[in-house]
Coordinates of C-alpha atoms and ligand atoms in Angstrom, one line a residue:
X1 CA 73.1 -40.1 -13.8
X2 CA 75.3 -42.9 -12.6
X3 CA 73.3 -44.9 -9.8
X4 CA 76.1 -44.6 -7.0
X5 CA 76.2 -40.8 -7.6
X6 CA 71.8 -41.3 -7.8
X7 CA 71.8 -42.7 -4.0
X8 CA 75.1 -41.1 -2.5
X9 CA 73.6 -37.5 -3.9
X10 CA 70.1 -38.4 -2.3
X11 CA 69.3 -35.8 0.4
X12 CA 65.9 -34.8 2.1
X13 CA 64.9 -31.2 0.7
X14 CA 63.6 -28.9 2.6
X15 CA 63.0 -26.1 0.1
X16 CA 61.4 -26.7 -3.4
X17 CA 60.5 -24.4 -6.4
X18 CA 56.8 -24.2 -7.0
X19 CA 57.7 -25.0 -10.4
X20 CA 54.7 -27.7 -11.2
X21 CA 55.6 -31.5 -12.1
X22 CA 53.8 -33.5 -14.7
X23 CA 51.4 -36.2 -14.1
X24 CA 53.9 -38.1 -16.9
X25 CA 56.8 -37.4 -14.8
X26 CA 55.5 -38.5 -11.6
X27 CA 53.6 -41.9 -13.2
X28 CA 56.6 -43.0 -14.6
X29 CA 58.4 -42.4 -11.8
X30 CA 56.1 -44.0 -9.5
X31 CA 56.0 -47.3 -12.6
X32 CA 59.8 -47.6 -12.3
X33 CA 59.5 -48.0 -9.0
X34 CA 56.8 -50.2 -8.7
X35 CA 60.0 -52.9 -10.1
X36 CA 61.2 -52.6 -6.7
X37 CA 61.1 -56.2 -4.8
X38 CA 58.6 -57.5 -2.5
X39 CA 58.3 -60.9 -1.0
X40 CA 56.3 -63.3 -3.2
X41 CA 55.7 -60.2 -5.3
X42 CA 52.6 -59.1 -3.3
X43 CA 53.0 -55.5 -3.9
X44 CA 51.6 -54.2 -1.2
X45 CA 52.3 -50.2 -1.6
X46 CA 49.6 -48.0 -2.5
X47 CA 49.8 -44.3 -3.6
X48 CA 48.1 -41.1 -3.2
X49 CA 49.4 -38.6 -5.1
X50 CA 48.5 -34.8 -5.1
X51 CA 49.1 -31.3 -6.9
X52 CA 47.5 -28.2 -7.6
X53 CA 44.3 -27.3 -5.8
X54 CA 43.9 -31.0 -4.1
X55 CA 47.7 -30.4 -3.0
X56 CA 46.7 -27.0 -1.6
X57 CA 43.5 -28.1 0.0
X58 CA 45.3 -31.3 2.1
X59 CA 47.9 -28.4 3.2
X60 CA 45.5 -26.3 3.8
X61 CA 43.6 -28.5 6.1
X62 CA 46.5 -30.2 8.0
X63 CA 48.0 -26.8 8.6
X64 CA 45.0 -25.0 10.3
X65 CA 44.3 -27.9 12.4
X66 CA 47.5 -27.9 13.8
X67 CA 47.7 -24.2 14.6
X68 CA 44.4 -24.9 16.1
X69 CA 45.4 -28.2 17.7
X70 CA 49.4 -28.1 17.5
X71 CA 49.7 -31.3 20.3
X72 CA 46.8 -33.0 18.5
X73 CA 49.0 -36.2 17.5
X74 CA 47.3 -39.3 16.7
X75 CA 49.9 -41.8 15.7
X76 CA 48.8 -44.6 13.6
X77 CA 51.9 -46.5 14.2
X78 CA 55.4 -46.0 16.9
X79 CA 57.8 -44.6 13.7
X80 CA 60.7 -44.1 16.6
X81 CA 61.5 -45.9 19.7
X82 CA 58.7 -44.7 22.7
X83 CA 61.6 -44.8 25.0
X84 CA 64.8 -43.4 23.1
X85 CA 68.7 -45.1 24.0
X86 CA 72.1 -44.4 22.7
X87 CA 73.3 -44.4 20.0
X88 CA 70.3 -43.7 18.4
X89 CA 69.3 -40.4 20.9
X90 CA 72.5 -38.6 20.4
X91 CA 72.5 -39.2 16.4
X92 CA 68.4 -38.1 16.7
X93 CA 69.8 -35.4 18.5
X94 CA 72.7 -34.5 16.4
X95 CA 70.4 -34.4 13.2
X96 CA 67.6 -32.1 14.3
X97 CA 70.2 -29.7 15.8
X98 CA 72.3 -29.4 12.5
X99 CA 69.3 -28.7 11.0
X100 CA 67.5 -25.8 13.7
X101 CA 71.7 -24.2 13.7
X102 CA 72.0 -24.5 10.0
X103 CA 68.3 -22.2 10.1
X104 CA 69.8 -20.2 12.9
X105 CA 67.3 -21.9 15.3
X106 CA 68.6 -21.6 18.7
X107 CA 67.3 -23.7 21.8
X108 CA 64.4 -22.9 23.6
X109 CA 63.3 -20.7 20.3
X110 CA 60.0 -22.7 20.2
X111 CA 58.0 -20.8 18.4
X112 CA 61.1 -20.2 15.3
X113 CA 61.0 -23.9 15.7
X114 CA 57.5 -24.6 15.2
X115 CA 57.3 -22.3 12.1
X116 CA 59.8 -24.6 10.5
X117 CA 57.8 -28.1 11.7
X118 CA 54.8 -26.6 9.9
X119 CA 56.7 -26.4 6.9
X120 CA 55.9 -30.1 6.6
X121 CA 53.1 -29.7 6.1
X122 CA 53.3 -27.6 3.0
X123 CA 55.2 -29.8 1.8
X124 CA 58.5 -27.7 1.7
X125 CA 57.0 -25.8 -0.8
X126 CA 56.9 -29.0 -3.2
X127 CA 54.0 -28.9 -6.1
X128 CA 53.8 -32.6 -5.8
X129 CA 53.4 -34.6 -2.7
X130 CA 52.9 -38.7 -2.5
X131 CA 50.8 -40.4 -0.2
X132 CA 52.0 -43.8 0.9
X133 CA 49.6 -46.6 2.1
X134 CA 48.9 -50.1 2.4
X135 CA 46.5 -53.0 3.9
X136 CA 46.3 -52.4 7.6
X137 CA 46.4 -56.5 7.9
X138 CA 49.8 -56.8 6.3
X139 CA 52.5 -58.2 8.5
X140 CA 56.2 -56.6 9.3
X141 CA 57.4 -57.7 5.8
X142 CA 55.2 -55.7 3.8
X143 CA 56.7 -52.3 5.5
X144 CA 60.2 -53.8 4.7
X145 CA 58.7 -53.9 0.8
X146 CA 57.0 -50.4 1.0
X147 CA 60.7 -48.9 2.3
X148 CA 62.0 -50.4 -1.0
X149 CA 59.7 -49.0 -3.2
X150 CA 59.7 -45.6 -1.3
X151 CA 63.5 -45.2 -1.3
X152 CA 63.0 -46.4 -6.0
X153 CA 60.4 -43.4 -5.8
X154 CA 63.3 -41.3 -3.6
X155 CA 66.1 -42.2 -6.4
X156 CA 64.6 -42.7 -9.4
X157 CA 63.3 -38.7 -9.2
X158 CA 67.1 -37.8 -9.3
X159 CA 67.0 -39.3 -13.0
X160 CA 64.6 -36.5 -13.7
X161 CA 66.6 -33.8 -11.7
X162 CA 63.9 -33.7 -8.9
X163 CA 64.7 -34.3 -5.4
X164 CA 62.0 -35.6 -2.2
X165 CA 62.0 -35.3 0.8
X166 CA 60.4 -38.5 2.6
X167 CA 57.9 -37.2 5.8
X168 CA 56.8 -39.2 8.6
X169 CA 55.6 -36.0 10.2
X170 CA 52.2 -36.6 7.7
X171 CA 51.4 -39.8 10.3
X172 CA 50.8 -38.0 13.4
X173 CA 48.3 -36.1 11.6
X174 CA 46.8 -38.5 9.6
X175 CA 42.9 -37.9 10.8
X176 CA 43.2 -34.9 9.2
X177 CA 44.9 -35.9 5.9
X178 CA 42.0 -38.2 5.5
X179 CA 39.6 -35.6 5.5
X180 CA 41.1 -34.9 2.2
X181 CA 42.4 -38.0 0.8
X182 CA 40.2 -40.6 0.2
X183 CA 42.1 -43.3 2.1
X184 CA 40.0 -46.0 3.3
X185 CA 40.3 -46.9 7.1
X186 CA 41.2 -50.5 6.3
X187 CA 44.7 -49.1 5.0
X188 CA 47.6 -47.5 7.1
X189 CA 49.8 -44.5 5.9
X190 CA 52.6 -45.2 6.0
X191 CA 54.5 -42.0 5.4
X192 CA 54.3 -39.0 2.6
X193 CA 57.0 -37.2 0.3
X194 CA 57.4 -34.4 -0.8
X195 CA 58.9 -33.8 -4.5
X196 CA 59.7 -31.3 -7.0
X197 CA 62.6 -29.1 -7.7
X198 CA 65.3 -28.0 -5.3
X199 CA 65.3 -24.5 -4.0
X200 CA 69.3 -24.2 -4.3
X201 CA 68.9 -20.4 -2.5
X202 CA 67.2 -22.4 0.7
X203 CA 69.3 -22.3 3.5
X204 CA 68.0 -25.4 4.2
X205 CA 69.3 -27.2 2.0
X206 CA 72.9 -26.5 3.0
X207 CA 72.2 -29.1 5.7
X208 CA 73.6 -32.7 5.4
X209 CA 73.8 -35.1 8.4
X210 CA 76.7 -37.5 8.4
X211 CA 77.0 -41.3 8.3
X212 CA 78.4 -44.1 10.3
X213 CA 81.4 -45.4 9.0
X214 CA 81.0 -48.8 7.4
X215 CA 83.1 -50.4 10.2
X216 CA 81.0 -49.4 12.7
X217 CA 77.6 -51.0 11.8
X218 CA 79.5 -54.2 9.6
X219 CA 81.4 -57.1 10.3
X220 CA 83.1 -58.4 7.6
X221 CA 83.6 -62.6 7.7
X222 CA 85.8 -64.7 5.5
X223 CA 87.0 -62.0 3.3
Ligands
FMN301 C1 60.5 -42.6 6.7 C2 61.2 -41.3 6.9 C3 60.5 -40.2 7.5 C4 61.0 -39.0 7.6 N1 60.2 -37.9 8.1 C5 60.7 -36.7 8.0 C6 59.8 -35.6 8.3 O1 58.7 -35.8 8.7 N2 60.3 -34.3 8.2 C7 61.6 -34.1 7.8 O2 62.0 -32.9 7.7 N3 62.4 -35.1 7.5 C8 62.0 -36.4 7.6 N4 62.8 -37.4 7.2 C9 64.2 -37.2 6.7 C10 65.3 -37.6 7.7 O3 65.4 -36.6 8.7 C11 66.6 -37.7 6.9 O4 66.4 -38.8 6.0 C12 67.8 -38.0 7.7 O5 68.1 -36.9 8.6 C13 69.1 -38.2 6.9 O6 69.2 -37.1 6.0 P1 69.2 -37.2 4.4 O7 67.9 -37.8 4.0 O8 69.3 -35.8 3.9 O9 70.4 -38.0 4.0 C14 62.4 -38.7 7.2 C15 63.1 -39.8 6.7 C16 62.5 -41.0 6.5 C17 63.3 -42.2 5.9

């Protein structure tokens, strides 16, 4: 696959075959992009990665503690703005009503809208979900180096006709991911992914939010 086709092609999938994907697969995957840069070449990502019954177990867990405790959210870390502004609440907006009218979600359908939240945490029906973490002393930088390697791990699955679908929604939660995964408490997730094959009959899918034009978030100087 040509790399501009690679990263322009790159969508978050919400729908995946249970089709299982290889420990090779995923290892060499998650070795490619492990070339990704970091500042003095620290490193600092960390991986968890899970299929089969450990998969099914986490899921498992994070799902029934939700329907038990669905407002139980216990950030580790502000992903989004605690006080949302334009631009950035009308294109937050934008996005998560494209997706609820693309499902046929309708406003005020809570309930049709909760079903699809928990989704996330089956991971869309992926077979193979990733797990990201790193030192919880690590300055800003690090996360800068972890987005790099994430977003290798996002494109470098294209090469082997997978798609991902990156999930922040893991983070609220993460109390009860760690009664599964062994992640110590002197590291911070930082988000999970899911990843396997496209379901190409999920509706979905069908969903694909727009981007700025280039103009409108670069200046161009002494061109
Ligand atoms: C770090 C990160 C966390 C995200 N978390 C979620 C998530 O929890 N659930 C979800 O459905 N999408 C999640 N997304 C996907 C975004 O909604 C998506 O990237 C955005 O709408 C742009 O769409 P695209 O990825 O299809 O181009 C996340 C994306 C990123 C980069």
């Amino acid at each position: 696959m040509n790399i501009n086709d690679a990263i322009k092609g790159r969508r978050s999938v919400r729908g995946f075959l249970s089709d299982p994907v290889s420990k090779e697969i995923i290892e060499k995957i998650i070795e490619d992009s492990s070339w990704a840069p970091s500042g003095s070449n620290i490193q600092p990502w960390k991986v968890y990665a899970v299929s089969g019954l450990y998969r099914d177990r986490l899921c498992d867990e994070v799902t029934s503690g939700l329907e038990k405790n669905p407002n139980d959210e216990t950030p580790q870390y502000q992903y989004y703005p605690v006080k949302w502004r334009e631009p950035y609440l009308t294109r937050r907006r934008e996005t998560g009503w494209g997706l609820y009218s693309t499902l046929g979600i309708s406003k005020g359908e809570r309930d049709k809208a909760f079903k699809q939240q928990l989704k996330n945490y089956d991971l869309f029906g992926a077979p193979v979900g990733l797990f990201f973490t790193m030192d919880n002393d690590l300055e800003l930088g690090s996360w800068l180096d972890c987005g790099m390697f994430i977003q290798n791990i996002m494109i470098s699955s294209r090469g082997f006709g997978l798609e991902t679908c990156p999930q922040a929604a893991w983070v609220y939660h993460h109390e009860l991911v760690r009664k599964v995964l062994p992640i110590p408490e002197s590291e911070i997730l930082i988000c999970g992914l899911a990843i396997g094959y496209e379901d190409k009959n999920e509706v979905a899918n069908t969903f694909r939010p727009g981007r700025q034009k280039v103009n409108e978030f670069t200046r161009f100087l002494g061109f």
